[in-house]
Short mmCIF file of N, CA and C in Angstrom, two decimals:
data_model
loop_
_atom_site.label_atom_id
_atom_site.label_comp_id
_atom_site.label_asym_id
_atom_site.label_seq_id
_atom_site.Cartn_x
_atom_site.Cartn_y
_atom_site.Cartn_z
N VAL A 1318 2.38 2.57 -0.08
CA VAL A 1318 2.52 1.80 -1.31
C VAL A 1318 1.34 2.06 -2.22
N MET A 1319 1.56 1.75 -3.48
CA MET A 1319 0.50 1.85 -4.48
C MET A 1319 0.21 0.44 -4.98
N GLN A 1320 -1.04 0.03 -4.90
CA GLN A 1320 -1.43 -1.30 -5.38
C GLN A 1320 -1.91 -1.18 -6.81
N ILE A 1321 -1.33 -2.04 -7.69
CA ILE A 1321 -1.69 -1.96 -9.10
C ILE A 1321 -2.45 -3.18 -9.59
N ALA A 1322 -2.50 -4.24 -8.77
CA ALA A 1322 -3.21 -5.44 -9.20
C ALA A 1322 -3.43 -6.37 -8.02
N SER A 1323 -4.33 -7.32 -8.23
CA SER A 1323 -4.58 -8.38 -7.26
C SER A 1323 -4.90 -9.62 -8.09
N ALA A 1324 -4.33 -10.76 -7.69
CA ALA A 1324 -4.51 -11.98 -8.46
C ALA A 1324 -4.72 -13.16 -7.51
N PRO A 1325 -5.34 -14.24 -8.00
CA PRO A 1325 -5.62 -15.39 -7.14
C PRO A 1325 -4.43 -16.31 -6.87
N SER A 1326 -3.29 -16.06 -7.51
CA SER A 1326 -2.11 -16.90 -7.25
C SER A 1326 -0.85 -16.04 -7.34
N PRO A 1327 0.22 -16.47 -6.67
CA PRO A 1327 1.48 -15.72 -6.76
C PRO A 1327 2.01 -15.66 -8.19
N ASP A 1328 1.88 -16.75 -8.94
CA ASP A 1328 2.36 -16.76 -10.33
C ASP A 1328 1.59 -15.76 -11.19
N GLN A 1329 0.28 -15.71 -11.00
CA GLN A 1329 -0.52 -14.76 -11.77
C GLN A 1329 -0.19 -13.32 -11.37
N ALA A 1330 0.07 -13.10 -10.09
CA ALA A 1330 0.46 -11.76 -9.64
C ALA A 1330 1.77 -11.35 -10.30
N GLN A 1331 2.73 -12.25 -10.34
CA GLN A 1331 4.03 -11.96 -10.96
C GLN A 1331 3.87 -11.70 -12.45
N SER A 1332 3.06 -12.50 -13.11
CA SER A 1332 2.81 -12.34 -14.54
C SER A 1332 2.11 -11.00 -14.83
N THR A 1333 1.15 -10.66 -13.99
CA THR A 1333 0.45 -9.39 -14.14
C THR A 1333 1.41 -8.22 -13.97
N TYR A 1334 2.28 -8.31 -12.96
CA TYR A 1334 3.27 -7.26 -12.76
C TYR A 1334 4.16 -7.11 -13.98
N ALA A 1335 4.64 -8.23 -14.52
CA ALA A 1335 5.52 -8.17 -15.69
C ALA A 1335 4.82 -7.47 -16.86
N SER A 1336 3.56 -7.78 -17.06
CA SER A 1336 2.79 -7.17 -18.14
C SER A 1336 2.61 -5.67 -17.90
N LEU A 1337 2.24 -5.31 -16.67
CA LEU A 1337 2.04 -3.89 -16.35
C LEU A 1337 3.35 -3.12 -16.39
N ASN A 1338 4.44 -3.76 -16.01
CA ASN A 1338 5.74 -3.10 -16.05
C ASN A 1338 6.16 -2.82 -17.50
N ARG A 1339 5.81 -3.72 -18.41
CA ARG A 1339 6.10 -3.47 -19.83
C ARG A 1339 5.28 -2.28 -20.33
N LYS A 1340 4.04 -2.21 -19.91
CA LYS A 1340 3.15 -1.15 -20.38
C LYS A 1340 3.41 0.19 -19.70
N PHE A 1341 3.69 0.16 -18.39
CA PHE A 1341 3.83 1.40 -17.61
C PHE A 1341 5.22 1.55 -17.00
N GLY A 1342 6.21 0.96 -17.62
CA GLY A 1342 7.57 0.97 -17.09
C GLY A 1342 8.13 2.36 -16.84
N ARG A 1343 7.73 3.32 -17.65
CA ARG A 1343 8.26 4.67 -17.46
C ARG A 1343 7.75 5.28 -16.16
N ILE A 1344 6.67 4.73 -15.60
CA ILE A 1344 6.12 5.24 -14.35
C ILE A 1344 6.55 4.37 -13.16
N ILE A 1345 6.45 3.05 -13.30
CA ILE A 1345 6.74 2.17 -12.16
C ILE A 1345 8.10 1.49 -12.24
N GLY A 1346 8.76 1.57 -13.38
CA GLY A 1346 10.06 0.93 -13.54
C GLY A 1346 11.09 1.49 -12.56
N GLY A 1347 11.92 0.62 -12.04
CA GLY A 1347 12.97 1.04 -11.12
C GLY A 1347 12.52 1.17 -9.67
N ARG A 1348 11.23 0.99 -9.42
CA ARG A 1348 10.72 1.03 -8.05
C ARG A 1348 10.60 -0.39 -7.51
N ASN A 1349 10.75 -0.52 -6.20
CA ASN A 1349 10.60 -1.84 -5.58
C ASN A 1349 9.15 -2.30 -5.68
N MET A 1350 8.98 -3.57 -5.99
CA MET A 1350 7.67 -4.19 -6.09
C MET A 1350 7.63 -5.32 -5.08
N ASN A 1351 6.46 -5.53 -4.48
CA ASN A 1351 6.29 -6.71 -3.65
C ASN A 1351 4.91 -7.29 -3.87
N ILE A 1352 4.80 -8.56 -3.58
CA ILE A 1352 3.52 -9.26 -3.69
C ILE A 1352 3.12 -9.64 -2.27
N GLN A 1353 1.97 -9.17 -1.85
CA GLN A 1353 1.50 -9.38 -0.49
C GLN A 1353 0.29 -10.31 -0.50
N LYS A 1354 0.37 -11.37 0.27
CA LYS A 1354 -0.74 -12.31 0.41
C LYS A 1354 -1.81 -11.68 1.27
N ALA A 1355 -3.06 -11.81 0.85
CA ALA A 1355 -4.19 -11.27 1.63
C ALA A 1355 -5.31 -12.29 1.65
N ASP A 1356 -5.70 -12.69 2.85
CA ASP A 1356 -6.85 -13.60 3.01
C ASP A 1356 -8.08 -12.74 3.23
N ILE A 1357 -8.99 -12.79 2.27
CA ILE A 1357 -10.17 -11.94 2.31
C ILE A 1357 -11.38 -12.81 2.66
N PRO A 1358 -12.00 -12.55 3.81
CA PRO A 1358 -13.15 -13.36 4.24
C PRO A 1358 -14.24 -13.42 3.18
N GLY A 1359 -14.69 -14.63 2.90
CA GLY A 1359 -15.76 -14.83 1.94
C GLY A 1359 -15.32 -14.82 0.49
N LYS A 1360 -14.06 -14.45 0.23
CA LYS A 1360 -13.58 -14.37 -1.16
C LYS A 1360 -12.38 -15.26 -1.41
N GLY A 1361 -11.59 -15.54 -0.38
CA GLY A 1361 -10.42 -16.38 -0.55
C GLY A 1361 -9.11 -15.63 -0.42
N THR A 1362 -8.06 -16.24 -0.92
CA THR A 1362 -6.73 -15.66 -0.84
C THR A 1362 -6.37 -14.97 -2.16
N PHE A 1363 -5.85 -13.77 -2.03
CA PHE A 1363 -5.41 -13.01 -3.19
C PHE A 1363 -3.99 -12.52 -2.95
N TYR A 1364 -3.31 -12.20 -4.01
CA TYR A 1364 -1.94 -11.73 -3.95
C TYR A 1364 -1.90 -10.35 -4.57
N ARG A 1365 -1.60 -9.37 -3.73
CA ARG A 1365 -1.63 -7.97 -4.14
C ARG A 1365 -0.28 -7.54 -4.68
N VAL A 1366 -0.30 -6.92 -5.84
CA VAL A 1366 0.92 -6.40 -6.45
C VAL A 1366 1.05 -4.94 -6.04
N ARG A 1367 2.13 -4.64 -5.31
CA ARG A 1367 2.31 -3.31 -4.75
C ARG A 1367 3.65 -2.71 -5.14
N ILE A 1368 3.62 -1.42 -5.38
CA ILE A 1368 4.81 -0.65 -5.77
C ILE A 1368 5.16 0.28 -4.61
N ALA A 1369 6.43 0.27 -4.22
CA ALA A 1369 6.87 1.08 -3.09
C ALA A 1369 6.89 2.57 -3.44
N ALA A 1370 6.53 3.36 -2.44
CA ALA A 1370 6.61 4.82 -2.55
C ALA A 1370 7.13 5.32 -1.20
N GLY A 1371 7.78 6.44 -1.19
CA GLY A 1371 8.40 6.95 0.03
C GLY A 1371 7.42 7.39 1.10
N SER A 1372 6.24 7.83 0.69
CA SER A 1372 5.25 8.34 1.64
C SER A 1372 3.86 8.17 1.01
N LYS A 1373 2.84 8.39 1.83
CA LYS A 1373 1.48 8.31 1.31
C LYS A 1373 1.25 9.37 0.23
N LYS A 1374 1.82 10.56 0.45
CA LYS A 1374 1.70 11.64 -0.53
C LYS A 1374 2.36 11.25 -1.85
N GLU A 1375 3.54 10.65 -1.78
CA GLU A 1375 4.24 10.22 -2.99
C GLU A 1375 3.45 9.10 -3.68
N ALA A 1376 2.88 8.19 -2.90
CA ALA A 1376 2.08 7.11 -3.48
C ALA A 1376 0.86 7.67 -4.20
N ALA A 1377 0.22 8.67 -3.61
CA ALA A 1377 -0.95 9.30 -4.24
C ALA A 1377 -0.57 9.98 -5.55
N ALA A 1378 0.57 10.67 -5.56
CA ALA A 1378 1.03 11.33 -6.79
C ALA A 1378 1.38 10.30 -7.86
N LEU A 1379 2.02 9.22 -7.45
CA LEU A 1379 2.39 8.17 -8.39
C LEU A 1379 1.14 7.50 -8.95
N CYS A 1380 0.16 7.25 -8.10
CA CYS A 1380 -1.09 6.64 -8.53
C CYS A 1380 -1.81 7.55 -9.53
N ALA A 1381 -1.83 8.85 -9.27
CA ALA A 1381 -2.48 9.79 -10.18
C ALA A 1381 -1.79 9.77 -11.55
N LYS A 1382 -0.47 9.72 -11.54
CA LYS A 1382 0.29 9.66 -12.80
C LYS A 1382 0.00 8.35 -13.53
N TYR A 1383 -0.05 7.26 -12.78
CA TYR A 1383 -0.34 5.93 -13.34
C TYR A 1383 -1.73 5.90 -13.96
N LYS A 1384 -2.71 6.47 -13.25
CA LYS A 1384 -4.08 6.52 -13.77
C LYS A 1384 -4.16 7.38 -15.03
N SER A 1385 -3.44 8.49 -15.05
CA SER A 1385 -3.50 9.37 -16.23
C SER A 1385 -2.89 8.69 -17.46
N ALA A 1386 -2.05 7.68 -17.23
CA ALA A 1386 -1.46 6.92 -18.33
C ALA A 1386 -2.36 5.74 -18.74
N GLY A 1387 -3.48 5.56 -18.03
CA GLY A 1387 -4.43 4.50 -18.38
C GLY A 1387 -4.45 3.32 -17.42
N GLY A 1388 -3.68 3.36 -16.36
CA GLY A 1388 -3.65 2.26 -15.38
C GLY A 1388 -4.70 2.43 -14.30
N GLN A 1389 -4.86 1.38 -13.51
CA GLN A 1389 -5.75 1.41 -12.36
C GLN A 1389 -4.92 1.12 -11.13
N CYS A 1390 -5.15 1.87 -10.06
CA CYS A 1390 -4.36 1.68 -8.84
C CYS A 1390 -5.14 2.21 -7.65
N LEU A 1391 -4.59 1.93 -6.48
CA LEU A 1391 -5.10 2.52 -5.25
C LEU A 1391 -3.93 2.67 -4.29
N VAL A 1392 -4.06 3.64 -3.42
CA VAL A 1392 -3.03 3.87 -2.41
C VAL A 1392 -3.41 3.04 -1.20
N ALA A 1393 -2.49 2.17 -0.79
CA ALA A 1393 -2.73 1.29 0.35
C ALA A 1393 -1.93 1.79 1.55
N ARG A 1394 -2.36 1.38 2.73
CA ARG A 1394 -1.65 1.75 3.94
C ARG A 1394 -0.35 1.00 4.08
#
C-alpha cells in the first residue's frame, strides 16, 4: 500500500483523503482506500490514509508518480 496521510481522528483522515482525491484523483482515483488505526507509543493514536496497490513494486511506482505531481507519500508494508 501507499500511505498518503496520517491524521489524529478518523473524520480528519476521511476529510484529508477527500481533499487529496480532488487534487490527485487522476493518480489515486478508482483505487481502494482504507484508513488504518495506528497506536504510536509516546505520540498517541493516528489514522493512516492508505491507497491499495497490487504489489510493493506497484506501490513504489504509484508513490513516485504521486510525488512527481506534488504529493507526499510512503510505501508501507
